[in-house]
Amino acid sequence: MRFATRVTIQAPAEAVWALLTDAAAYPAWNPTVASVEGTIGPGGKVTVRTAERPGQAFPVRVTAFEAPRRMVWTGGMPLGLFKGERTFTVTPEGNGVVFAMEEVYTGLMAPLITRSIPDLQPDFDRFGQALKAAAEQGA
């Protein structure tokens, strides 16, 4: 199972990156997020609560961090039984950037667990549009 979004943003990469790495500010610009706690940086541990399911915590670790271009959040079950990996990329293009976000689920339990995961594509698209609006407003 895979979800992805891509959007062109007329703002500097650093401005987009600043929004993506400010955990406390996520709810202010992103309607899909209730809270993000922790440190979004190399090796950081982050707990995400979605607006749709604020009572459910999604703990992830920042497993790749290449400011201001790429980061990866990884979460799941021990022993590789189930893994979700969300990759954020910010690629300079013209006077702005192309932002892309992709989440892929893998592991022995993935076929079973992904049956209970709702269609996240609308949330991914809203995430991209909200990031675009926030970054362009601040640019």
mmCIF file with all atom_site columns, C-alpha atoms in Angstrom, residues 119-127:
data_model
loop_
_atom_site.group_PDB
_atom_site.id
_atom_site.type_symbol
_atom_site.label_atom_id
_atom_site.label_alt_id
_atom_site.label_comp_id
_atom_site.label_asym_id
_atom_site.label_entity_id
_atom_site.label_seq_id
_atom_site.pdbx_PDB_ins_code
_atom_site.Cartn_x
_atom_site.Cartn_y
_atom_site.Cartn_z
_atom_site.occupancy
_atom_site.B_iso_or_equiv
_atom_site.pdbx_formal_charge
_atom_site.auth_seq_id
_atom_site.auth_comp_id
_atom_site.auth_asym_id
_atom_site.auth_atom_id
_atom_site.pdbx_PDB_model_num
ATOM 1 C CA . ASP A 1 119 ? -7.755 5.749  2.308  1.00 0.00 ? 119 ASP A CA 1
ATOM 2 C CA . LEU A 1 120 ? -5.214 8.384  3.350  1.00 0.00 ? 120 LEU A CA 1
ATOM 3 C CA . GLN A 1 121 ? -4.888 9.941  -0.114 1.00 0.00 ? 121 GLN A CA 1
ATOM 4 C CA . PRO A 1 122 ? -7.246 12.865 0.636  1.00 0.00 ? 122 PRO A CA 1
ATOM 5 C CA . ASP A 1 123 ? -5.239 13.646 3.796  1.00 0.00 ? 123 ASP A CA 1
ATOM 6 C CA . PHE A 1 124 ? -1.977 13.488 1.860  1.00 0.00 ? 124 PHE A CA 1
ATOM 7 C CA . ASP A 1 125 ? -3.355 15.912 -0.715 1.00 0.00 ? 125 ASP A CA 1
ATOM 8 C CA . ARG A 1 126 ? -4.620 18.262 2.033  1.00 0.00 ? 126 ARG A CA 1
ATOM 9 C CA . PHE A 1 127 ? -1.192 18.096 3.705  1.00 0.00 ? 127 PHE A CA 1
#
